[in-house]
Amino acid sequence: MPRPASPVTVALLAAPEVSAATLYGFYDALSSAGRDWAMLHGAAPDAPLFRPLVVSRDGAPVLGANGVRIQPEAGFADCPPCAVACITDLAVPPGADIGQRYDAEVDWLRQRHAEGTLLASACSGALLLARTGLLDDMDATTHWAYADALRRAHPRVRWHPERGLVVGGTSQRIVMAGSGVAWHQLALYLIARFAGAQEAMQVARINLLDLATASPIAYASLTHGGAADDPLIARCQHWAAEHYRAESPVTRMVELSGLPERSFKRRFQRACGLTPLEYVHMLRLEEAKQLLESGDLPVEAIALEVGYQDASFFGRLFRRKVALTPAQYRRRFQPLARQLRESAGSSGEAEHDAPRQG
């Protein structure tokens, strides 16, 4: 693939609560394409392949996540034509009512897409992309913690938080990255699409970026969401957290609620976004993940420990919800958990052994 005749302009949307790390991570990755590889090999840097541009609605400074002040380079009115408009992640709570706070950004994205611009989102940036209506009847991805809320808010979109990267829309002009550092995949995809695979591979090798990662779902907390606002359902959630190993836990929760079974199940799903049985499964599987990370119990014993008599059923359910088998999960996460425990222990010993000051 020939080098672009002129730098490819990528507008990076600076909206309130944007994460500076992701926004400027994109900026640095795109800026390095075609430049840093030559520099590291003793040659003169080539002309830049991309022109990243930080854009806000009015060009004024934006307060990002954690109070970081972001200085845009342009506003919507004076933003030049761009090949890509990218929404990086937003640090807002899943399911939060953002009202009309981002309407200007959503309108600008919709207008840019109508003009032929490729739209991209990373992580929770899907919140804004979904509001354009352009994702309806499409596959899409987002951070695992936002998937349930987005399913409820945008039921016509087919959400796949287990996928690191999703490409779709007319002429494949919508590209979305999933959880956390899946934005690396998006940055490399954009470099490959506009400048070629070799350029993308060079950026990956310089920055040690790896596309062969586990599904984001493997990292997800299955019990995210907190207690329901409904006090009766919250009381049943609390009971389930203590007794999920019990036989027939859903029947026990129905009895605890004092409601007819059908009424309880409807009320529970309305409050939690899950059926009572799905909720119990999530509690059990999250405990199984902790056991796989922390010890060497056989998988069959872990199945029994968390409430499953049928180890085969447990294995199938685990793989469907976590995107790894129990054995694969243990191989991937147990060494990390052990290393972190050792680091914490070493830190404690160092603190204990350090001489007192003063």
One Martini backbone bead per residue (centre of mass of N, CA, C, O) as a GRO file, in nm:
protein
  358
    1MET     BB    1   0.094   0.036   0.025
    2PRO     BB    2   0.081   0.355  -0.016
    3ARG     BB    3   0.154   0.643   0.084
    4PRO     BB    4   0.022   0.908   0.181
    5ALA     BB    5   0.015   1.217   0.028
    6SER     BB    6  -0.119   1.305   0.300
    7PRO     BB    7  -0.212   1.367   0.592
    8VAL     BB    8  -0.422   1.211   0.817
    9THR     BB    9  -0.709   1.327   0.952
   10VAL     BB   10  -0.769   1.312   1.316
   11ALA     BB   11  -1.041   1.353   1.518
   12LEU     BB   12  -1.028   1.429   1.865
   13LEU     BB   13  -1.259   1.412   2.112
   14ALA     BB   14  -1.319   1.680   2.345
   15ALA     BB   15  -1.487   1.588   2.623
   16PRO     BB   16  -1.633   1.571   2.896
   17GLU     BB   17  -1.453   1.320   3.074
   18VAL     BB   18  -1.218   1.259   2.927
   19SER     BB   19  -0.942   1.060   2.869
   20ALA     BB   20  -0.619   1.152   2.841
   21ALA     BB   21  -0.475   0.882   2.790
   22THR     BB   22  -0.637   0.805   2.535
   23LEU     BB   23  -0.626   1.056   2.366
   24TYR     BB   24  -0.299   1.074   2.372
   25GLY     BB   25  -0.248   0.790   2.276
   26PHE     BB   26  -0.353   0.836   1.996
   27TYR     BB   27  -0.176   1.073   1.924
   28ASP     BB   28   0.097   0.921   1.950
   29ALA     BB   29   0.047   0.682   1.761
   30LEU     BB   30  -0.012   0.850   1.505
   31SER     BB   31   0.251   1.025   1.510
   32SER     BB   32   0.456   0.770   1.480
   33ALA     BB   33   0.374   0.713   1.205
   34GLY     BB   34   0.659   0.708   0.993
   35ARG     BB   35   0.886   0.805   1.218
   36ASP     BB   36   1.014   0.619   1.454
   37TRP     BB   37   1.144   0.390   1.297
   38ALA     BB   38   1.361   0.558   1.156
   39MET     BB   39   1.484   0.686   1.409
   40LEU     BB   40   1.567   0.402   1.548
   41HIS     BB   41   1.753   0.353   1.262
   42GLY     BB   42   1.914   0.633   1.189
   43ALA     BB   43   1.705   0.797   1.038
   44ALA     BB   44   1.522   1.009   0.882
   45PRO     BB   45   1.234   1.132   0.923
   46ASP     BB   46   0.944   1.108   0.801
   47ALA     BB   47   0.667   1.200   0.701
   48PRO     BB   48   0.373   1.232   0.820
   49LEU     BB   49   0.072   1.029   0.818
   50PHE     BB   50  -0.057   1.197   1.056
   51ARG     BB   51  -0.326   1.428   1.185
   52PRO     BB   52  -0.379   1.501   1.487
   53LEU     BB   53  -0.693   1.643   1.639
   54VAL     BB   54  -0.804   1.842   1.889
   55VAL     BB   55  -1.163   1.853   1.960
   56SER     BB   56  -1.414   2.094   2.029
   57ARG     BB   57  -1.698   2.269   2.025
   58ASP     BB   58  -1.518   2.570   2.089
   59GLY     BB   59  -1.195   2.535   2.167
   60ALA     BB   60  -1.205   2.506   2.457
   61PRO     BB   61  -1.127   2.407   2.740
   62VAL     BB   62  -1.120   2.078   2.897
   63LEU     BB   63  -1.254   1.874   3.149
   64GLY     BB   64  -1.136   1.594   3.241
   65ALA     BB   65  -1.050   1.335   3.382
   66ASN     BB   66  -0.923   1.403   3.695
   67GLY     BB   67  -0.886   1.722   3.613
   68VAL     BB   68  -0.788   1.741   3.327
   69ARG     BB   69  -0.649   1.974   3.111
   70ILE     BB   70  -0.772   2.039   2.783
   71GLN     BB   71  -0.622   2.150   2.470
   72PRO     BB   72  -0.746   2.244   2.200
   73GLU     BB   73  -0.713   2.307   1.832
   74ALA     BB   74  -1.034   2.298   1.788
   75GLY     BB   75  -1.342   2.355   1.658
   76PHE     BB   76  -1.614   2.277   1.486
   77ALA     BB   77  -1.610   2.530   1.294
   78ASP     BB   78  -1.266   2.489   1.237
   79CYS     BB   79  -1.267   2.209   1.137
   80PRO     BB   80  -1.129   2.018   0.932
   81PRO     BB   81  -1.120   1.793   0.722
   82CYS     BB   82  -1.185   1.439   0.796
   83ALA     BB   83  -1.143   1.092   0.804
   84VAL     BB   84  -1.158   1.099   1.128
   85ALA     BB   85  -1.377   1.038   1.415
   86CYS     BB   86  -1.296   1.028   1.768
   87ILE     BB   87  -1.418   0.849   2.057
   88THR     BB   88  -1.325   0.841   2.353
   89ASP     BB   89  -1.340   0.789   2.663
   90LEU     BB   90  -1.580   0.804   2.940
   91ALA     BB   91  -1.610   0.917   3.289
   92VAL     BB   92  -1.899   0.762   3.331
   93PRO     BB   93  -2.152   0.616   3.461
   94PRO     BB   94  -2.329   0.354   3.422
   95GLY     BB   95  -2.649   0.477   3.337
   96ALA     BB   96  -2.626   0.764   3.330
   97ASP     BB   97  -2.780   1.078   3.319
   98ILE     BB   98  -2.681   1.298   3.049
   99GLY     BB   99  -2.882   1.404   2.871
  100GLN     BB  100  -2.770   1.709   2.694
  101ARG     BB  101  -2.457   1.734   2.729
  102TYR     BB  102  -2.378   1.583   2.422
  103ASP     BB  103  -2.534   1.698   2.171
  104ALA     BB  104  -2.318   1.846   2.006
  105GLU     BB  105  -2.141   1.595   1.954
  106VAL     BB  106  -2.355   1.418   1.818
  107ASP     BB  107  -2.422   1.609   1.583
  108TRP     BB  108  -2.132   1.619   1.469
  109LEU     BB  109  -2.105   1.320   1.406
  110ARG     BB  110  -2.344   1.297   1.216
  111GLN     BB  111  -2.240   1.504   1.011
  112ARG     BB  112  -1.970   1.372   0.940
  113HIS     BB  113  -2.087   1.108   0.832
  114ALA     BB  114  -2.251   1.243   0.598
  115GLU     BB  115  -1.961   1.345   0.471
  116GLY     BB  116  -1.768   1.057   0.507
  117THR     BB  117  -1.681   0.996   0.784
  118LEU     BB  118  -1.510   0.816   1.004
  119LEU     BB  119  -1.621   0.638   1.287
  120ALA     BB  120  -1.489   0.628   1.625
  121SER     BB  121  -1.459   0.405   1.917
  122ALA     BB  122  -1.380   0.388   2.272
  123CYS     BB  123  -1.527   0.216   2.481
  124SER     BB  124  -1.738   0.455   2.630
  125GLY     BB  125  -1.775   0.614   2.356
  126ALA     BB  126  -2.042   0.462   2.273
  127LEU     BB  127  -2.245   0.656   2.400
  128LEU     BB  128  -2.236   0.860   2.158
  129LEU     BB  129  -2.266   0.680   1.909
  130ALA     BB  130  -2.548   0.567   1.984
  131ARG     BB  131  -2.696   0.857   1.974
  132THR     BB  132  -2.694   0.884   1.653
  133GLY     BB  133  -2.827   0.596   1.530
  134LEU     BB  134  -2.599   0.434   1.355
  135LEU     BB  135  -2.625   0.141   1.521
  136ASP     BB  136  -2.870   0.042   1.416
  137ASP     BB  137  -2.866  -0.293   1.332
  138MET     BB  138  -2.584  -0.339   1.471
  139ASP     BB  139  -2.278  -0.410   1.549
  140ALA     BB  140  -2.119  -0.382   1.882
  141THR     BB  141  -1.895  -0.212   2.117
  142THR     BB  142  -1.770  -0.218   2.464
  143HIS     BB  143  -1.754  -0.186   2.775
  144TRP     BB  144  -1.856  -0.418   2.998
  145ALA     BB  145  -1.991  -0.206   3.208
  146TYR     BB  146  -2.194  -0.078   2.964
  147ALA     BB  147  -2.372  -0.292   2.819
  148ASP     BB  148  -2.641  -0.307   2.975
  149ALA     BB  149  -2.722  -0.007   2.952
  150LEU     BB  150  -2.710  -0.001   2.638
  151ARG     BB  151  -2.926  -0.214   2.585
  152ARG     BB  152  -3.156  -0.050   2.715
  153ALA     BB  153  -3.115   0.223   2.547
  154HIS     BB  154  -3.020   0.028   2.272
  155PRO     BB  155  -3.194  -0.236   2.143
  156ARG     BB  156  -3.104  -0.230   1.826
  157VAL     BB  157  -2.834  -0.307   1.929
  158ARG     BB  158  -2.554  -0.534   1.891
  159TRP     BB  159  -2.394  -0.631   2.168
  160HIS     BB  160  -2.014  -0.700   2.203
  161PRO     BB  161  -1.798  -0.705   2.467
  162GLU     BB  162  -1.611  -0.957   2.367
  163ARG     BB  163  -1.514  -0.753   2.153
  164GLY     BB  164  -1.241  -0.562   2.051
  165LEU     BB  165  -1.352  -0.540   1.738
  166VAL     BB  166  -1.569  -0.331   1.526
  167VAL     BB  167  -1.693  -0.348   1.185
  168GLY     BB  168  -1.912  -0.110   1.005
  169GLY     BB  169  -2.126  -0.010   0.787
  170THR     BB  170  -2.101   0.203   0.550
  171SER     BB  171  -1.804   0.131   0.422
  172GLN     BB  172  -1.687   0.085   0.702
  173ARG     BB  173  -1.754   0.376   0.895
  174ILE     BB  174  -1.750   0.187   1.163
  175VAL     BB  175  -1.543   0.188   1.463
  176MET     BB  176  -1.489  -0.042   1.745
  177ALA     BB  177  -1.383  -0.049   2.080
  178GLY     BB  178  -1.349  -0.188   2.373
  179SER     BB  179  -1.197  -0.254   2.644
  180GLY     BB  180  -0.982  -0.040   2.739
  181VAL     BB  181  -0.688  -0.131   2.557
  182ALA     BB  182  -0.844  -0.176   2.282
  183TRP     BB  183  -0.748   0.092   2.148
  184HIS     BB  184  -0.501  -0.027   2.015
  185GLN     BB  185  -0.654  -0.169   1.789
  186LEU     BB  186  -0.772   0.085   1.665
  187ALA     BB  187  -0.513   0.234   1.596
  188LEU     BB  188  -0.396   0.009   1.415
  189TYR     BB  189  -0.627  -0.004   1.217
  190LEU     BB  190  -0.605   0.287   1.110
  191ILE     BB  191  -0.319   0.262   1.008
  192ALA     BB  192  -0.369   0.025   0.813
  193ARG     BB  193  -0.599   0.152   0.642
  194PHE     BB  194  -0.428   0.433   0.560
  195ALA     BB  195  -0.097   0.303   0.555
  196GLY     BB  196  -0.064   0.009   0.643
  197ALA     BB  197   0.061  -0.277   0.784
  198GLN     BB  198   0.357  -0.200   0.827
  199GLU     BB  199   0.308   0.054   0.995
  200ALA     BB  200   0.149  -0.087   1.220
  201MET     BB  201   0.370  -0.287   1.303
  202GLN     BB  202   0.577  -0.077   1.391
  203VAL     BB  203   0.410   0.043   1.620
  204ALA     BB  204   0.374  -0.220   1.775
  205ARG     BB  205   0.682  -0.278   1.821
  206ILE     BB  206   0.760  -0.019   1.969
  207ASN     BB  207   0.496  -0.049   2.190
  208LEU     BB  208   0.408  -0.344   2.259
  209LEU     BB  209   0.165  -0.436   2.087
  210ASP     BB  210  -0.130  -0.658   2.131
  211LEU     BB  211  -0.381  -0.847   1.955
  212ALA     BB  212  -0.347  -1.135   2.125
  213THR     BB  213  -0.596  -1.121   2.323
  214ALA     BB  214  -0.817  -1.145   2.542
  215SER     BB  215  -1.116  -1.122   2.615
  216PRO     BB  216  -1.271  -0.877   2.794
  217ILE     BB  217  -1.456  -1.075   2.958
  218ALA     BB  218  -1.225  -1.204   3.132
  219TYR     BB  219  -1.205  -0.919   3.310
  220ALA     BB  220  -1.479  -0.918   3.414
  221SER     BB  221  -1.726  -0.824   3.631
  222LEU     BB  222  -2.014  -1.009   3.690
  223THR     BB  223  -2.117  -0.811   3.956
  224HIS     BB  224  -2.196  -0.560   3.838
  225GLY     BB  225  -2.403  -0.261   3.976
  226GLY     BB  226  -2.509  -0.327   4.244
  227ALA     BB  227  -2.760  -0.224   4.423
  228ALA     BB  228  -3.075  -0.196   4.431
  229ASP     BB  229  -3.329   0.041   4.473
  230ASP     BB  230  -3.492  -0.191   4.561
  231PRO     BB  231  -3.523  -0.306   4.877
  232LEU     BB  232  -3.624  -0.594   4.831
  233ILE     BB  233  -3.410  -0.676   4.619
  234ALA     BB  234  -3.161  -0.603   4.787
  235ARG     BB  235  -3.217  -0.820   5.002
  236CYS     BB  236  -3.188  -1.058   4.800
  237GLN     BB  237  -2.902  -0.999   4.714
  238HIS     BB  238  -2.774  -1.032   4.992
  239TRP     BB  239  -2.856  -1.324   5.026
  240ALA     BB  240  -2.716  -1.436   4.771
  241ALA     BB  241  -2.421  -1.357   4.853
  242GLU     BB  242  -2.439  -1.577   5.103
  243HIS     BB  243  -2.632  -1.828   4.933
  244TYR     BB  244  -2.549  -1.936   4.635
  245ARG     BB  245  -2.490  -2.247   4.718
  246ALA     BB  246  -2.763  -2.313   4.743
  247GLU     BB  247  -3.042  -2.478   4.708
  248SER     BB  248  -3.262  -2.316   4.536
  249PRO     BB  249  -3.225  -1.987   4.545
  250VAL     BB  250  -3.475  -1.871   4.402
  251THR     BB  251  -3.691  -1.989   4.587
  252ARG     BB  252  -3.581  -1.848   4.840
  253MET     BB  253  -3.624  -1.556   4.735
  254VAL     BB  254  -3.924  -1.572   4.701
  255GLU     BB  255  -3.985  -1.624   4.998
  256LEU     BB  256  -3.846  -1.364   5.105
  257SER     BB  257  -4.035  -1.158   4.945
  258GLY     BB  258  -4.358  -1.252   4.934
  259LEU     BB  259  -4.398  -1.315   4.637
  260PRO     BB  260  -4.490  -1.400   4.356
  261GLU     BB  261  -4.294  -1.545   4.133
  262ARG     BB  262  -4.352  -1.368   3.880
  263SER     BB  263  -4.330  -1.095   4.024
  264PHE     BB  264  -4.041  -1.126   4.124
  265LYS     BB  265  -3.896  -1.166   3.850
  266ARG     BB  266  -3.981  -0.900   3.726
  267ARG     BB  267  -3.867  -0.714   3.951
  268PHE     BB  268  -3.575  -0.810   3.938
  269GLN     BB  269  -3.517  -0.743   3.637
  270ARG     BB  270  -3.588  -0.442   3.657
  271ALA     BB  271  -3.360  -0.381   3.880
  272CYS     BB  272  -3.096  -0.564   3.743
  273GLY     BB  273  -3.110  -0.695   3.435
  274LEU     BB  274  -3.175  -0.978   3.567
  275THR     BB  275  -3.228  -1.274   3.644
  276PRO     BB  276  -3.211  -1.460   3.920
  277LEU     BB  277  -3.041  -1.686   3.789
  278GLU     BB  278  -2.827  -1.509   3.658
  279TYR     BB  279  -2.730  -1.386   3.922
  280VAL     BB  280  -2.629  -1.647   4.052
  281HIS     BB  281  -2.426  -1.718   3.836
  282MET     BB  282  -2.249  -1.468   3.872
  283LEU     BB  283  -2.165  -1.525   4.163
  284ARG     BB  284  -2.039  -1.803   4.114
  285LEU     BB  285  -1.830  -1.723   3.892
  286GLU     BB  286  -1.675  -1.514   4.054
  287GLU     BB  287  -1.579  -1.714   4.268
  288ALA     BB  288  -1.435  -1.905   4.071
  289LYS     BB  289  -1.223  -1.702   3.981
  290GLN     BB  290  -1.091  -1.669   4.259
  291LEU     BB  291  -1.010  -1.971   4.288
  292LEU     BB  292  -0.836  -1.987   4.030
  293GLU     BB  293  -0.630  -1.762   4.120
  294SER     BB  294  -0.559  -1.875   4.439
  295GLY     BB  295  -0.557  -2.188   4.350
  296ASP     BB  296  -0.556  -2.576   4.311
  297LEU     BB  297  -0.823  -2.659   4.258
  298PRO     BB  298  -1.017  -2.845   4.104
  299VAL     BB  299  -1.269  -2.785   3.894
  300GLU     BB  300  -1.473  -2.979   4.027
  301ALA     BB  301  -1.445  -2.853   4.313
  302ILE     BB  302  -1.533  -2.568   4.235
  303ALA     BB  303  -1.814  -2.635   4.142
  304LEU     BB  304  -1.909  -2.730   4.423
  305GLU     BB  305  -1.832  -2.476   4.590
  306VAL     BB  306  -2.046  -2.286   4.408
  307GLY     BB  307  -2.311  -2.503   4.335
  308TYR     BB  308  -2.216  -2.742   4.133
  309GLN     BB  309  -2.274  -3.076   4.041
  310ASP     BB  310  -2.205  -3.009   3.734
  311ALA     BB  311  -1.907  -2.971   3.577
  312SER     BB  312  -1.991  -2.944   3.279
  313PHE     BB  313  -2.183  -2.713   3.311
  314PHE     BB  314  -1.985  -2.518   3.436
  315GLY     BB  315  -1.786  -2.510   3.195
  316ARG     BB  316  -1.987  -2.399   2.985
  317LEU     BB  317  -2.073  -2.145   3.137
  318PHE     BB  318  -1.797  -2.016   3.173
  319ARG     BB  319  -1.728  -1.990   2.872
  320ARG     BB  320  -1.975  -1.815   2.791
  321LYS     BB  321  -1.912  -1.573   3.007
  322VAL     BB  322  -1.567  -1.554   2.980
  323ALA     BB  323  -1.419  -1.685   2.712
  324LEU     BB  324  -1.314  -1.922   2.899
  325THR     BB  325  -1.185  -2.166   3.042
  326PRO     BB  326  -1.094  -2.252   3.348
  327ALA     BB  327  -0.803  -2.331   3.266
  328GLN     BB  328  -0.739  -2.075   3.105
  329TYR     BB  329  -0.787  -1.876   3.330
  330ARG     BB  330  -0.569  -1.981   3.520
  331ARG     BB  331  -0.324  -1.942   3.330
  332ARG     BB  332  -0.363  -1.629   3.301
  333PHE     BB  333  -0.431  -1.526   3.623
  334GLN     BB  334  -0.258  -1.663   3.844
  335PRO     BB  335   0.022  -1.532   3.801
  336LEU     BB  336  -0.077  -1.243   3.850
  337ALA     BB  337  -0.191  -1.282   4.135
  338ARG     BB  338   0.075  -1.380   4.260
  339GLN     BB  339   0.248  -1.133   4.192
  340LEU     BB  340   0.071  -0.928   4.347
  341ARG     BB  341   0.100  -1.061   4.625
  342GLU     BB  342   0.409  -1.040   4.637
  343SER     BB  343   0.424  -0.735   4.609
  344ALA     BB  344   0.257  -0.669   4.860
  345GLY     BB  345   0.441  -0.819   5.060
  346SER     BB  346   0.701  -0.664   4.998
  347SER     BB  347   0.590  -0.388   5.073
  348GLY     BB  348   0.527  -0.455   5.368
  349GLU     BB  349   0.813  -0.533   5.453
  350ALA     BB  350   0.949  -0.267   5.378
  351GLU     BB  351   0.781  -0.095   5.571
  352HIS     BB  352   0.857  -0.250   5.832
  353ASP     BB  353   1.183  -0.221   5.789
  354ALA     BB  354   1.182   0.066   5.790
  355PRO     BB  355   1.302   0.339   5.904
  356ARG     BB  356   1.242   0.579   6.108
  357GLN     BB  357   1.145   0.909   6.106
  358GLY     BB  358   1.255   1.145   6.355
   0.00000   0.00000   0.00000
